[in-house]
Tab-separated table of C-alpha atoms in Angstrom:
chain	number	residue	atom	x	y	z
A	74	MET	CA	-0.235	-0.114	0.010
A	75	SER	CA	2.161	2.709	-1.152
A	76	ASN	CA	-0.006	5.586	-0.957
A	77	LEU	CA	-1.782	5.435	2.110
A	78	PRO	CA	-5.589	6.824	2.078
A	79	PRO	CA	-6.620	9.280	4.527
A	80	VAL	CA	-9.310	6.547	5.338
A	81	ALA	CA	-9.477	2.880	5.114
A	82	LEU	CA	-12.058	0.247	6.606
A	83	LEU	CA	-11.223	-2.859	7.189
A	84	LEU	CA	-14.255	-5.167	7.145
A	85	GLY	CA	-14.873	-8.618	7.884
A	86	ASP	CA	-14.545	-11.496	11.100
A	87	GLU	CA	-11.029	-12.960	9.717
A	88	SER	CA	-8.887	-11.503	12.391
A	89	PHE	CA	-5.602	-13.310	10.415
A	90	LEU	CA	-6.609	-10.932	7.209
A	91	VAL	CA	-7.516	-7.986	9.350
A	92	ASP	CA	-3.978	-8.139	11.326
A	93	ARG	CA	-2.124	-8.679	7.655
A	94	GLU	CA	-3.442	-5.069	6.294
A	95	LEU	CA	-3.289	-3.881	9.458
A	96	LYS	CA	0.733	-4.387	9.608
A	97	ALA	CA	1.111	-3.826	6.326
A	98	ILE	CA	-0.462	-0.078	6.641
A	99	GLU	CA	1.256	0.735	9.335
A	100	ALA	CA	4.753	-0.506	7.158
A	101	ALA	CA	3.768	1.549	4.726
A	102	SER	CA	3.134	4.749	7.099
A	103	GLU	CA	6.206	3.984	8.760
A	104	ILE	CA	4.585	4.132	12.258
A	105	THR	CA	4.855	0.393	13.692
A	106	SER	CA	5.780	0.827	17.076
A	107	PRO	CA	2.957	1.285	19.662
A	108	GLU	CA	4.534	4.192	21.357
A	109	ASP	CA	5.138	6.217	18.695
A	110	MET	CA	3.492	9.863	19.702
A	111	ASN	CA	1.795	9.734	16.108
A	112	ARG	CA	0.004	6.710	16.856
A	113	GLN	CA	-3.381	6.465	18.799
A	114	VAL	CA	-5.724	3.384	19.435
A	115	PHE	CA	-9.589	3.497	20.134
A	116	ASP	CA	-11.769	0.974	20.933
A	117	ALA	CA	-15.437	2.267	19.757
A	118	ALA	CA	-16.942	0.399	22.096
A	119	GLU	CA	-15.336	2.472	25.043
A	120	SER	CA	-14.497	5.486	23.267
A	121	ASN	CA	-16.292	8.650	22.007
A	122	VAL	CA	-16.313	9.606	18.258
A	123	GLY	CA	-15.895	13.150	19.240
A	124	GLU	CA	-12.306	12.140	20.643
A	125	VAL	CA	-11.646	9.981	17.818
A	126	VAL	CA	-12.682	12.979	15.269
A	127	ASN	CA	-10.415	15.195	17.002
A	128	SER	CA	-7.416	12.756	17.237
A	129	ALA	CA	-7.727	12.231	13.432
A	130	LYS	CA	-7.816	16.523	12.994
A	131	THR	CA	-4.377	16.498	14.706
A	132	LEU	CA	-1.522	17.578	13.090
A	133	PRO	CA	1.263	15.141	13.246
A	134	PHE	CA	4.093	15.870	15.647
A	135	LEU	CA	7.610	15.648	14.371
A	136	GLY	CA	6.411	13.387	11.532
A	137	SER	CA	4.543	13.536	8.166
A	138	ARG	CA	1.103	11.432	8.953
A	139	ARG	CA	-0.732	10.221	12.023
A	140	LEU	CA	-2.015	6.946	12.069
A	141	ILE	CA	-5.432	6.323	14.083
A	142	ILE	CA	-6.880	2.882	14.707
A	143	VAL	CA	-10.679	2.290	15.729
A	144	LYS	CA	-11.247	-1.490	16.695
A	145	ALA	CA	-14.992	-2.568	16.642
A	146	VAL	CA	-16.553	0.447	14.912
A	147	ASP	CA	-19.695	-1.656	14.156
A	148	LYS	CA	-20.310	-0.734	17.832
A	149	TRP	CA	-21.408	2.914	17.565
A	150	SER	CA	-24.673	4.672	16.768
A	151	ALA	CA	-26.406	6.136	13.966
A	152	SER	CA	-25.791	9.117	15.570
A	153	GLN	CA	-21.911	8.527	16.293
A	154	TRP	CA	-21.476	7.424	12.788
A	155	ASP	CA	-23.144	11.160	12.241
A	156	THR	CA	-20.202	12.533	13.621
A	157	LEU	CA	-18.302	10.869	12.145
A	158	THR	CA	-19.455	10.966	8.535
A	159	ALA	CA	-18.924	14.488	8.442
A	160	TYR	CA	-15.338	13.785	9.149
A	161	LEU	CA	-15.279	11.246	6.163
A	162	GLU	CA	-16.281	13.977	3.802
A	163	LYS	CA	-13.698	16.307	4.508
A	164	PRO	CA	-10.929	13.958	5.902
A	165	ASN	CA	-7.338	15.463	7.494
A	166	PRO	CA	-5.085	14.277	4.412
A	167	SER	CA	-2.329	14.018	7.050
A	168	THR	CA	-3.692	11.589	8.991
A	169	THR	CA	-4.715	7.574	7.972
A	170	LEU	CA	-7.962	6.751	9.883
A	171	VAL	CA	-8.117	2.940	9.646
A	172	LEU	CA	-11.897	1.847	10.983
A	173	ILE	CA	-12.091	-1.722	12.122
A	174	ALA	CA	-15.675	-3.894	11.706
A	175	GLU	CA	-16.567	-7.286	11.475
A	176	LYS	CA	-19.966	-6.012	9.801
A	177	ILE	CA	-21.535	-3.004	8.292
A	178	ASP	CA	-25.419	-2.417	8.172
A	179	LYS	CA	-24.980	-1.224	4.339
A	180	ARG	CA	-28.445	0.171	4.190
A	181	ARG	CA	-27.484	2.912	6.164
A	182	SER	CA	-26.500	6.473	4.750
A	183	TYR	CA	-23.268	6.153	6.285
A	184	TRP	CA	-21.953	3.287	3.811
A	185	LYS	CA	-22.335	5.436	1.036
A	186	THR	CA	-20.108	8.062	2.785
A	187	LEU	CA	-17.717	5.066	3.197
A	188	LYS	CA	-18.103	3.869	-0.074
A	189	LYS	CA	-16.732	7.219	-1.488
A	190	SER	CA	-14.050	8.240	0.851
A	191	ALA	CA	-12.826	5.414	2.280
A	192	HIS	CA	-10.530	2.456	1.251
A	193	ILE	CA	-12.221	-0.898	1.437
A	194	VAL	CA	-10.343	-3.937	2.446
A	195	GLU	CA	-12.825	-7.374	2.701
A	196	CYS	CA	-11.321	-9.371	5.224
A	197	VAL	CA	-13.273	-12.569	5.003
A	198	LYS	CA	-12.134	-16.106	5.440
A	199	PRO	CA	-11.929	-17.703	1.762
A	200	SER	CA	-14.603	-20.401	1.343
A	201	ASP	CA	-13.324	-24.188	1.494
A	202	SER	CA	-13.439	-23.999	-2.567
A	203	GLU	CA	-11.193	-20.920	-2.709
A	204	LEU	CA	-8.006	-21.844	-0.572
A	205	THR	CA	-6.031	-23.382	-2.250
A	206	GLY	CA	-6.109	-20.399	-4.752
A	207	TRP	CA	-5.411	-18.193	-1.822
A	208	ILE	CA	-2.314	-20.146	-1.065
A	209	ARG	CA	-1.016	-20.417	-4.126
A	210	ARG	CA	-1.193	-16.010	-4.389
A	211	ILE	CA	-0.045	-15.977	-0.751
A	212	SER	CA	3.089	-17.902	-1.851
A	213	GLN	CA	3.510	-15.947	-4.859
A	214	GLU	CA	3.985	-12.660	-3.272
A	215	ALA	CA	6.595	-14.668	-0.612
A	216	GLY	CA	8.308	-15.304	-3.643
A	217	PHE	CA	7.776	-18.984	-4.429
A	218	GLU	CA	5.499	-21.014	-6.638
A	219	VAL	CA	3.198	-23.705	-5.190
A	220	GLY	CA	0.777	-26.042	-7.458
A	221	ALA	CA	-3.072	-26.513	-7.152
A	222	ASN	CA	-1.345	-29.874	-6.055
A	223	VAL	CA	0.699	-29.029	-3.614
A	224	ALA	CA	-1.734	-26.147	-2.381
A	225	GLN	CA	-4.325	-29.155	-1.871
A	226	SER	CA	-1.854	-31.027	0.374
A	227	LEU	CA	-1.252	-28.147	2.331
A	228	VAL	CA	-4.828	-28.084	3.227
A	229	LEU	CA	-4.710	-31.495	3.977
A	230	ARG	CA	-2.363	-31.619	6.541
A	231	VAL	CA	-3.145	-28.142	8.033
A	232	GLY	CA	-6.517	-27.604	7.567
A	233	PRO	CA	-8.371	-24.058	6.955
A	234	ASP	CA	-7.039	-21.956	9.588
A	235	LEU	CA	-5.466	-19.153	7.610
A	236	GLN	CA	-2.643	-18.520	10.330
A	237	LEU	CA	-1.276	-21.997	10.845
A	238	LEU	CA	-1.284	-21.840	7.023
A	239	TYR	CA	0.564	-19.088	6.867
A	240	ARG	CA	2.766	-19.974	9.032
A	241	GLU	CA	3.408	-23.098	6.975
A	242	ILE	CA	3.977	-21.171	3.611
A	243	LEU	CA	6.548	-19.119	5.543
A	244	LYS	CA	8.441	-22.502	6.459
A	245	LEU	CA	7.995	-23.863	2.996
A	246	GLN	CA	9.134	-20.230	1.507
A	247	ALA	CA	12.591	-20.772	3.271
A	248	PHE	CA	12.674	-24.234	2.423
A	249	ALA	CA	12.312	-23.372	-1.650
A	250	GLY	CA	15.329	-21.205	-1.815
A	251	ASP	CA	16.847	-20.585	-4.956
A	252	LYS	CA	14.540	-23.209	-6.412
A	253	GLY	CA	11.397	-20.509	-5.877
A	254	ARG	CA	8.952	-23.736	-5.621
A	255	VAL	CA	7.986	-26.844	-3.848
A	256	THR	CA	6.557	-29.814	-4.537
A	257	VAL	CA	3.882	-32.542	-2.676
A	258	GLU	CA	6.932	-34.179	-1.179
A	259	ASP	CA	8.334	-31.300	0.646
A	260	VAL	CA	5.013	-30.825	2.134
A	261	GLU	CA	4.999	-34.025	3.175
A	262	VAL	CA	8.171	-33.900	4.868
A	263	LEU	CA	7.996	-30.114	6.254
A	264	VAL	CA	4.804	-29.852	7.087
A	265	GLY	CA	3.481	-31.876	10.306
A	266	GLU	CA	-0.386	-33.314	10.842
A	267	SER	CA	-2.165	-31.612	13.125
A	268	ARG	CA	-5.497	-31.512	14.556
A	269	GLY	CA	-7.238	-30.055	10.994
A	270	THR	CA	-5.446	-33.192	8.924
A	271	THR	CA	-6.809	-35.543	11.374
A	272	VAL	CA	-10.295	-34.285	11.552
A	273	PHE	CA	-10.649	-34.393	7.352
A	274	VAL	CA	-8.813	-38.388	7.656
A	275	LEU	CA	-11.837	-39.120	10.377
A	276	CYS	CA	-14.300	-37.810	7.907
A	277	ASP	CA	-12.929	-39.494	4.971
A	278	ALA	CA	-12.865	-43.062	6.870
A	279	LEU	CA	-16.497	-42.081	7.951
A	280	GLY	CA	-17.633	-41.122	4.307
A	281	MET	CA	-16.377	-44.681	3.251
A	282	ARG	CA	-17.908	-46.254	6.424
A	283	GLN	CA	-14.413	-47.873	7.488
A	284	LEU	CA	-14.750	-48.287	11.609
A	285	GLY	CA	-10.894	-49.179	11.827
A	286	PRO	CA	-9.817	-46.167	10.474
A	287	SER	CA	-12.310	-43.993	11.729
A	288	LEU	CA	-11.961	-45.132	15.519
A	289	LYS	CA	-8.023	-44.383	15.083
A	290	ALA	CA	-8.678	-41.440	13.762
A	291	LEU	CA	-10.613	-40.585	16.393
A	292	ARG	CA	-8.481	-41.909	18.896
A	293	LYS	CA	-5.609	-39.704	17.298
A	294	LEU	CA	-7.652	-36.728	17.967
A	295	LEU	CA	-8.810	-36.777	21.381
A	296	GLU	CA	-5.084	-37.220	22.053
A	297	LEU	CA	-4.431	-34.019	20.597
A	298	GLY	CA	-6.928	-32.455	22.483
A	299	GLU	CA	-9.938	-31.862	20.156
A	300	ALA	CA	-13.166	-30.815	21.907
A	301	PRO	CA	-15.598	-33.834	21.307
A	302	VAL	CA	-18.528	-30.957	20.214
A	303	LYS	CA	-15.996	-29.459	17.441
A	304	ILE	CA	-15.354	-32.820	16.045
A	305	VAL	CA	-19.328	-33.590	16.264
A	306	TYR	CA	-19.680	-30.237	13.833
A	307	MET	CA	-17.137	-31.462	11.657
A	308	ILE	CA	-18.512	-34.543	11.077
A	309	ALA	CA	-22.001	-32.874	10.956
A	310	ARG	CA	-20.570	-30.981	7.990
A	311	HIS	CA	-18.884	-33.330	6.146
A	312	PHE	CA	-22.353	-35.382	6.441
A	313	ARG	CA	-24.119	-32.132	4.762
A	314	ILE	CA	-21.454	-32.017	2.053
A	315	LEU	CA	-22.187	-35.689	0.876
A	316	THR	CA	-25.808	-35.010	0.836
A	317	LYS	CA	-25.411	-32.348	-1.058
A	318	ALA	CA	-23.422	-34.799	-3.267
A	319	ARG	CA	-25.731	-37.383	-3.476
A	320	TYR	CA	-28.102	-35.110	-4.905
A	321	LEU	CA	-25.722	-34.432	-7.537
A	322	LYS	CA	-25.135	-37.900	-8.158
A	323	GLU	CA	-28.902	-38.689	-8.709
A	324	ARG	CA	-29.383	-35.955	-11.382
A	325	GLY	CA	-28.096	-37.882	-13.664
A	326	GLY	CA	-25.159	-37.187	-16.004
A	327	ARG	CA	-21.430	-37.485	-15.794
A	328	VAL	CA	-20.484	-34.666	-13.238
A	329	ASN	CA	-17.069	-32.933	-13.606
A	330	PRO	CA	-15.041	-32.005	-10.434
A	331	GLY	CA	-15.321	-28.413	-11.442
A	332	GLU	CA	-19.146	-28.382	-11.300
A	333	ALA	CA	-19.035	-30.568	-8.403
A	334	ALA	CA	-16.605	-28.035	-6.360
A	335	SER	CA	-18.534	-25.415	-6.989
A	336	SER	CA	-21.760	-26.753	-6.384
A	337	LEU	CA	-20.476	-28.048	-3.256
A	338	GLY	CA	-18.472	-25.451	-2.261
A	339	VAL	CA	-15.293	-27.046	-1.581
A	340	PRO	CA	-11.837	-27.571	-3.733
A	341	PRO	CA	-12.350	-30.163	-6.827
A	342	PHE	CA	-10.178	-32.872	-5.221
A	343	VAL	CA	-12.490	-32.529	-2.074
A	344	ALA	CA	-15.209	-32.903	-4.398
A	345	ARG	CA	-14.143	-35.917	-6.104
A	346	LYS	CA	-13.967	-37.918	-2.957
A	347	ALA	CA	-17.540	-36.866	-1.778
A	348	MET	CA	-18.532	-37.680	-4.977
A	349	ASP	CA	-17.321	-41.271	-4.182
A	350	GLN	CA	-17.932	-41.395	-0.846
A	351	ALA	CA	-21.864	-40.394	-1.445
A	352	ALA	CA	-22.483	-43.584	-3.217
A	353	LYS	CA	-22.213	-45.615	-0.659
A	354	TRP	CA	-25.039	-43.550	1.397
A	355	SER	CA	-28.580	-44.264	0.758
A	356	TRP	CA	-30.953	-41.880	1.410
A	357	ASP	CA	-32.430	-43.579	4.358
A	358	ARG	CA	-29.001	-44.175	5.650
A	359	LEU	CA	-28.806	-40.374	5.475
A	360	ASP	CA	-31.611	-39.472	7.251
A	361	ARG	CA	-30.646	-42.283	10.245
A	362	VAL	CA	-27.193	-40.015	10.392
A	363	VAL	CA	-29.291	-36.689	11.198
A	364	ARG	CA	-30.767	-38.558	13.883
A	365	GLU	CA	-27.669	-39.874	15.203
A	366	LEU	CA	-25.735	-36.400	15.047
A	367	LEU	CA	-29.053	-34.734	16.509
A	368	HIS	CA	-28.289	-37.189	19.844
A	369	ALA	CA	-25.046	-36.607	20.039
A	370	ASP	CA	-25.175	-33.593	20.432
A	371	TYR	CA	-28.051	-33.647	22.585
A	372	MET	CA	-25.852	-36.055	24.643
A	373	LEU	CA	-22.823	-34.037	24.921
A	374	LYS	CA	-24.916	-30.940	25.733
A	375	SER	CA	-26.176	-33.295	28.742
A	376	GLY	CA	-22.451	-33.962	29.919
A	377	GLY	CA	-21.639	-36.391	28.198
A	378	LYS	CA	-17.745	-36.231	26.347
A	379	GLU	CA	-15.594	-38.709	24.593
A	380	GLU	CA	-17.789	-41.804	24.560
A	381	VAL	CA	-20.425	-39.804	22.891
A	382	VAL	CA	-18.367	-39.523	20.379
A	383	GLU	CA	-16.904	-42.950	20.339
A	384	LYS	CA	-20.505	-44.422	19.717
A	385	LEU	CA	-21.267	-41.765	17.053
A	386	VAL	CA	-18.673	-43.063	14.839
A	387	ILE	CA	-19.284	-46.708	16.003
A	388	ASP	CA	-23.072	-46.094	14.859
A	389	LEU	CA	-22.402	-44.466	11.229
A	390	CYS	CA	-20.299	-46.611	10.546
A	391	THR	CA	-22.504	-49.468	10.816
């Protein structure tokens, strides 16, 4: 971000992307120290909008720019936004005002002002089908290339957590060196299996109705400290994908991986596996899966723990 805008809005609930954009703004402004007198941070839930505006209007002290960061601006009332809107229409050119919000009511009049006056960056987590593209783009920015199969392998081993994925991308960057690229084999050697990996292994084994591998993956997940409620959530998510895949198969005709991926909202390599697994599940059995998942959820909320998930896995495979 070479030319800093007077107002920036970081919009979305993916904290990793918000932090990444904020660091880029700080670096471009050359105001990176929390102690810098030209840097001020507000929490909108606790700060008066008038304080923010006064700070933004203040001229830099022994510097060329001020950086004002306001978190959780979605907590402000309409009247508070009215006060800020007057500033947004004529912002101080020597200040960069960074507004951070998980969501904004786009029906409000201040949204029109934001669109006109602010540099807006969407900080929304990529969908499952977009993750491999995100990995390839971030890797390219880091100075090395990864193929689609390498990105897919990374997702399988790490899971969808952007912070963890970025950490592994930096590790691969150091390994790539002058070669400028890495292979699937490099990923398998350098990237350890995580809870996310084991969840995918468990879900794939359940999708194939393989009891032994399912129980093995479940035990490993529990040993890694994964919460039973999170495991049940991921199993439920997987069976929602399989149910959609079953619908696709029954439409008739050949469904290519690209179409399946788009319909299921997952990467093509996941879509291929889902279509194969869906063939093993009748509609009657999928109806039972819903009841078994609801029962497991109820038992977990009633105080059950590991034994509830183990029974669910056994029931799903039989």
